[in-house]
Amino acid sequence: MQEDHFETMAIRLQTERSQYKEHSVPLYLTSSYKFDDAEEMRALFANEKEGNVYSRYANPNTTELIDKMAALEGAETGWVTATGMAAIFTTFAAFLKSGDHVLSSRSVFGSTHQLLNNIFPKWGISYTYADLDQQEQWINGIQANTKMIFVETPSNPGIDIIDLEWLAQLAKKNNLLLVVDNCFATPYLQQPIRLGADLSIHSATKFIDGQGRALGGVILGAQKLILEIEAFARHSGPAMSPFNAWLLSKSLETLAVRMDRHCENALTVAGFLEAHPKIKKVMYPFLPSHPQYEIAKKQMKQGGGIVTLVVDGGVEAAGRFMDKLKMFSISANLGDTRSIATHPATSTHSKLTEAERLQVGIEQGTIRLSIGLEHINDILKDIEQALS
Ligand SMILES: *Cc1c(COP(=O)(O)O)cnc(C)c1O
């Protein structure tokens, strides 16, 4: 199966069927599993035999989701968690100890920022931020106690991009773990492990579910790293529910066709906005005007479903635009069939100071659009009337 195309693996890689020969994989709602005899129980606990023990560890539904995600990203294996943040927390907790330092992209998801700024320092773990478009900040940011490089590319909501192959070489040279939050791209558009990253993390809540129904997190990488993740996660308990794993595995079957349409719609919206006189700036990876367009073309299959724009007139103009939208939802989420508008300065990034926001490219007039799967003409019509 490894040799099959992405679309085929996303549909056909699945667990064995039960005696009922169901065509669609069933949901295994059971907290624990039985053993044939005392010897089987001993062997499973001693890791001498593979099998299900307890759903905090594994379940046929979570195993299927892990196997599919790993195959789709070219990773050896993986682990799944209840949320994207649980995946990020688990990764930090599994590999970092008191006295260690993380070099992170400055523009990270709001809760990741909170972990680095306010939670891990309590346990003696420090951090430095570097900008995605400033290579020397990454080179100079490495300290004697640095253990991990953590990066989000494309960034949220600034849509900045870093060359992952270059960063992987820097990490390797300095013996650091390179961890990539690949949420915006999904395995369909970008495969960090193939570019040299050690671990790739997803909030499956976004495009992987794609329909705004379920939370989930995924960590992918080499077996020896995932064993360390497992050692922490089995005992700390951030497990994904079988129901969410079942749902997310089904969602993967349509990921490629959904992402193709998200990207096609988003590129059209980005081009439309760029030509509009009321728009100060548009950020989209596959617009030739994007400062890292060449890198985006090299490491991403398409530009993704998120378009960030800046309107003239600051927070008032941004609010007016959002209130005039008729079809777009105003929501903090992204990666949904429904198009969504967010004002980062007053929502997802409201905990940052104005100076911190400007450092990551968020102005008062910045709006993040998650372009959905409605008809492109209806999406454009809504944006056009809101701008008029
Ligand atoms: C949403 C998001 C997360 C957190 O995921 P949850 O599933 O909400 O916990 C992490 N990183 C990025 C880039 C995200 O967009």
XYZ file of C-alpha atoms and ligand atoms in Angstrom:
403
model
C 0.000 0.000 0.000
C 2.925 2.352 0.650
C 3.361 2.737 -3.112
C -0.217 3.874 -3.754
C -1.251 7.442 -4.435
C -2.324 9.773 -1.615
C -6.039 9.586 -2.482
C -6.006 5.782 -2.617
C -4.163 5.352 0.684
C -6.527 7.819 2.387
C -9.451 5.600 1.385
C -8.091 2.061 1.263
C -5.654 1.830 4.173
C -7.816 0.459 6.934
C -7.920 -2.043 9.712
C -9.063 -5.619 9.237
C -12.785 -6.288 9.181
C -14.648 -8.197 11.883
C -16.571 -11.406 11.277
C -19.436 -9.238 9.966
C -17.332 -8.121 6.936
C -18.578 -4.533 7.178
C -17.616 -2.368 4.185
C -17.229 0.832 6.215
C -15.068 0.586 9.339
C -17.223 0.310 12.478
C -16.823 2.295 15.650
C -15.268 0.392 18.556
C -16.867 1.852 21.673
C -15.121 -0.167 24.329
C -12.868 1.082 27.078
C -10.918 -2.168 27.435
C -10.168 -5.493 25.750
C -10.142 -9.089 26.987
C -7.312 -11.563 26.886
C -7.642 -15.205 25.868
C -5.744 -16.336 28.940
C -3.337 -15.194 31.615
C -0.373 -15.779 29.320
C -1.803 -13.425 26.649
C -2.347 -10.742 29.239
C 1.252 -11.093 30.423
C 2.618 -10.978 26.849
C 0.623 -7.862 25.918
C 1.740 -6.001 29.030
C 5.345 -7.042 28.394
C 5.080 -5.667 24.814
C 5.927 -9.139 23.515
C 2.685 -9.297 21.590
C 0.706 -6.621 19.714
C -2.910 -6.052 20.544
C -5.416 -3.825 22.258
C -5.402 -3.536 26.032
C -7.158 -0.346 27.046
C -8.479 2.628 25.045
C -6.236 5.143 26.816
C -3.385 3.369 24.963
C -4.915 2.292 21.659
C -8.137 1.230 19.993
C -8.778 -0.096 16.449
C -10.136 3.341 15.457
C -7.145 5.324 16.745
C -4.766 2.745 15.241
C -6.402 3.128 11.845
C -6.188 6.912 11.992
C -2.501 6.740 13.000
C -1.659 4.259 10.236
C -3.376 6.382 7.590
C -1.874 9.684 8.729
C 1.623 8.153 8.914
C 1.323 6.684 5.407
C 0.026 9.982 4.020
C 2.947 11.972 5.450
C 5.664 9.423 4.842
C 6.262 8.934 8.581
C 7.070 5.621 10.249
C 4.267 5.892 12.775
C 2.415 8.312 15.035
C 0.174 8.999 17.997
C -3.215 10.694 18.316
C -4.520 12.959 21.072
C -7.792 14.566 22.124
C -6.911 17.977 20.633
C -4.201 19.712 18.645
C -3.008 21.417 21.827
C -2.750 18.037 23.592
C -0.467 16.926 20.721
C 1.730 20.011 21.158
C 1.773 19.757 24.968
C 2.554 16.023 24.822
C 5.436 16.636 22.406
C 6.959 19.352 24.598
C 6.461 17.315 27.774
C 7.911 14.134 26.285
C 11.159 15.690 25.062
C 11.895 18.691 27.298
C 13.096 18.862 30.876
C 13.952 21.607 33.303
C 16.860 23.695 31.982
C 16.066 23.054 28.302
C 15.417 25.756 25.718
C 13.077 25.853 22.704
C 13.692 27.980 19.618
C 10.248 28.705 18.190
C 8.757 30.703 15.367
C 7.394 33.950 16.807
C 4.099 33.563 15.054
C 2.560 30.482 16.666
C -0.985 29.485 17.522
C -2.301 31.487 20.514
C -2.360 28.551 22.958
C 1.139 27.426 21.909
C 2.263 30.968 22.711
C 0.630 30.622 26.149
C 2.414 27.289 26.778
C 5.810 28.765 25.912
C 5.280 32.124 27.642
C 3.384 31.180 30.790
C 3.289 27.456 31.473
C 6.625 25.838 30.613
C 8.716 28.587 32.291
C 7.159 27.381 35.599
C 8.941 24.086 34.984
C 12.237 25.711 34.020
C 11.879 25.463 30.241
C 12.786 28.634 28.359
C 12.232 29.834 24.803
C 13.360 32.325 22.173
C 11.244 33.464 19.245
C 12.558 33.887 15.703
C 10.849 35.318 12.621
C 10.184 32.943 9.739
C 11.672 35.293 7.157
C 14.894 36.058 9.094
C 17.342 33.161 8.729
C 20.009 34.741 10.949
C 17.567 34.838 13.896
C 17.364 31.038 13.701
C 21.111 30.579 13.452
C 21.783 33.039 16.302
C 18.876 31.817 18.421
C 20.442 28.425 19.129
C 21.893 28.180 22.638
C 23.991 25.511 24.389
C 20.807 24.215 26.116
C 18.525 24.332 23.043
C 16.787 20.982 22.545
C 14.040 21.679 20.062
C 13.114 23.896 17.132
C 9.358 24.404 16.887
C 7.852 25.999 13.805
C 4.513 26.746 12.180
C 4.614 27.247 8.417
C 2.583 28.815 6.890
C 2.048 30.913 9.996
C -1.287 31.936 11.450
C -2.534 34.504 10.499
C 0.470 36.206 8.862
C 0.986 33.408 6.260
C 4.774 33.700 6.529
C 6.794 30.727 5.310
C 10.190 29.239 6.134
C 12.277 26.873 4.012
C 11.826 23.583 5.889
C 14.740 21.822 4.162
C 17.061 24.628 5.241
C 15.724 24.560 8.802
C 16.023 20.750 8.966
C 19.705 21.022 7.996
C 20.271 23.624 10.690
C 18.537 21.389 13.250
C 20.532 18.331 12.210
C 23.858 20.180 12.335
C 23.084 21.264 15.904
C 21.567 17.972 17.026
C 18.139 19.514 17.662
C 14.701 18.032 17.278
C 12.733 19.812 14.523
C 8.987 19.845 15.243
C 6.584 21.313 12.651
C 2.966 22.315 13.325
C 1.600 21.298 9.904
C -2.022 22.209 10.645
C -2.525 24.841 7.928
C -1.098 22.661 5.158
C -2.403 19.169 6.051
C -0.489 16.082 4.796
C -1.929 16.716 1.341
C -0.127 20.023 0.789
C 3.100 19.675 2.793
C 5.003 16.725 4.238
C 7.574 18.029 6.728
C 9.035 14.581 7.533
C 10.006 14.122 3.869
C 11.722 17.542 4.055
C 13.812 16.488 7.064
C 11.660 17.355 10.099
C 11.630 14.927 13.030
C 7.998 15.330 14.067
C 4.948 16.720 12.290
C 1.960 17.810 14.385
C -1.637 18.470 13.364
C -4.713 19.939 14.878
C -7.054 17.496 13.127
C -9.847 19.816 14.290
C -9.235 22.007 11.252
C -8.999 20.812 7.638
C -8.627 17.111 8.517
C -12.118 16.983 10.003
C -12.967 19.824 7.672
C -16.584 20.073 8.729
C -16.319 21.711 12.140
C -17.469 18.661 14.122
C -14.645 17.140 16.140
C -11.421 17.993 17.982
C -8.275 15.957 17.510
C -4.487 16.021 17.436
C -1.907 13.943 15.558
C 1.868 13.532 16.048
C 3.889 11.794 13.306
C 7.516 10.681 13.203
C 10.043 7.892 13.540
C 9.226 4.895 15.746
C 11.912 5.727 18.296
C 10.525 9.236 18.837
C 6.904 8.085 18.943
C 7.866 5.550 21.645
C 8.867 8.503 23.819
C 5.579 10.253 23.038
C 3.769 7.034 23.918
C 5.654 6.655 27.196
C 4.353 10.069 28.273
C 0.859 9.856 26.752
C -0.062 6.377 27.999
C 0.335 7.539 31.579
C -0.785 11.175 31.366
C -3.938 10.359 29.395
C -4.522 12.895 26.568
C -6.178 10.116 24.543
C -8.366 10.679 21.482
C -11.827 9.148 21.822
C -12.638 6.210 19.514
C -15.573 8.222 18.144
C -13.387 11.138 17.061
C -10.800 8.775 15.572
C -13.531 7.017 13.598
C -14.900 10.362 12.346
C -11.467 11.758 11.457
C -10.425 8.614 9.622
C -13.561 8.904 7.486
C -12.756 12.585 6.898
C -9.341 11.635 5.496
C -11.103 9.793 2.671
C -12.203 13.148 1.233
C -9.226 15.295 2.295
C -7.658 15.517 -1.184
C -10.813 16.596 -3.015
C -11.740 19.028 -0.260
C -8.260 20.588 -0.171
C -8.186 20.930 -3.973
C -11.374 22.997 -3.807
C -10.336 24.978 -0.693
C -7.102 25.921 -2.486
C -8.751 26.741 -5.815
C -11.323 28.974 -4.094
C -8.703 30.626 -1.853
C -6.376 31.423 -4.761
C -9.272 33.032 -6.642
C -10.234 35.096 -3.565
C -6.599 36.143 -3.011
C -6.292 37.319 -6.628
C -9.588 39.212 -6.399
C -8.587 40.960 -3.161
C -5.151 41.881 -4.466
C -6.749 43.796 -7.343
C -9.276 45.572 -5.063
C -8.537 49.265 -4.291
C -9.784 49.081 -0.654
C -7.321 46.347 0.269
C -3.945 47.374 1.667
C -2.308 43.958 1.619
C -3.119 40.308 0.849
C -1.098 37.334 2.059
C -1.456 33.994 0.296
C 1.436 31.556 -0.317
C 0.720 31.003 -4.017
C 0.355 34.683 -4.969
C 3.550 35.653 -6.850
C 3.618 38.827 -4.696
C 4.151 36.713 -1.525
C 7.720 37.370 -0.281
C 8.416 33.636 0.084
C 6.501 32.561 -3.049
C 9.441 30.523 -4.405
C 9.819 28.582 -1.138
C 6.059 27.999 -0.960
C 6.091 26.599 -4.515
C 9.003 24.331 -3.614
C 7.593 22.802 -0.426
C 3.803 23.042 -0.788
C 1.581 21.365 -3.360
C -0.893 24.275 -3.321
C -1.372 27.410 -1.221
C -3.965 26.203 1.319
C -7.373 27.510 2.330
C -6.454 30.594 4.370
C -6.190 34.123 2.963
C -5.141 37.013 5.208
C -5.874 40.586 4.217
C -5.419 44.051 5.654
C -8.089 46.693 5.017
C -7.431 50.426 5.082
C -9.000 52.112 8.112
C -7.939 49.872 11.005
C -10.237 48.164 13.482
C -13.351 50.176 12.472
C -13.019 49.302 8.797
C -12.288 45.652 9.652
C -15.394 45.517 11.871
C -17.557 47.144 9.174
C -16.346 44.622 6.583
C -17.022 41.662 8.875
C -20.468 42.897 9.897
C -21.484 43.378 6.266
C -20.623 39.805 5.308
C -23.880 37.905 4.768
C -22.727 34.356 4.119
C -19.325 34.147 5.861
C -19.541 33.121 9.520
C -17.751 35.217 12.130
C -15.927 32.543 14.107
C -12.484 31.829 15.535
C -12.289 28.447 13.836
C -10.830 27.634 10.417
C -10.662 24.776 7.955
C -14.408 24.247 7.622
C -16.726 23.692 4.652
C -18.227 27.064 5.641
C -16.264 30.235 4.872
C -15.217 32.041 8.055
C -13.934 35.544 8.850
C -11.871 36.278 11.973
C -10.382 39.507 13.336
C -7.160 38.241 14.995
C -6.315 41.440 16.930
C -9.531 41.245 18.983
C -9.916 37.452 19.161
C -7.250 34.786 18.647
C -4.380 37.207 19.302
C -6.061 39.602 21.781
C -3.770 38.364 24.607
C -0.697 39.728 22.804
C 0.386 43.333 23.259
C 0.000 45.653 20.243
C 3.804 45.560 19.818
C 3.837 41.742 19.893
C 1.023 41.677 17.348
C 2.840 44.022 14.986
C 5.921 41.805 15.271
C 3.901 38.919 13.842
C 2.268 41.076 11.182
C -1.165 41.535 12.782
C -2.504 45.034 12.286
C -5.847 46.395 13.543
C -7.102 46.080 9.971
C -6.000 42.449 9.546
C -8.720 39.910 8.744
C -8.207 36.161 8.357
C -10.475 34.403 5.898
C -10.858 30.633 5.933
C -12.222 29.950 2.479
C -14.856 27.228 2.459
C -16.395 24.977 -0.131
C -19.392 27.106 -1.120
C -19.601 28.068 -4.813
C -16.800 30.484 -5.652
C -19.219 33.004 -7.199
C -21.184 33.193 -3.947
C -17.968 33.595 -1.916
C -16.763 36.418 -4.190
C -20.195 38.075 -4.238
C -20.285 38.180 -0.428
C -16.791 39.677 -0.172
C -17.493 42.189 -2.946
C -20.727 43.498 -1.389
C -19.079 43.724 2.052
C -16.291 45.852 0.595
C -18.603 48.169 -1.388
C -6.197 25.177 16.079
C -4.726 25.065 16.036
C -4.026 24.397 17.063
C -4.722 23.820 18.280
O -5.579 22.785 17.946
P -6.863 22.376 18.839
O -7.367 21.171 18.129
O -7.797 23.541 18.819
O -6.378 22.090 20.214
C -2.656 24.329 16.958
N -1.983 24.865 15.915
C -2.630 25.514 14.923
C -1.846 26.096 13.808
C -4.015 25.636 14.941
O -4.647 26.294 13.956
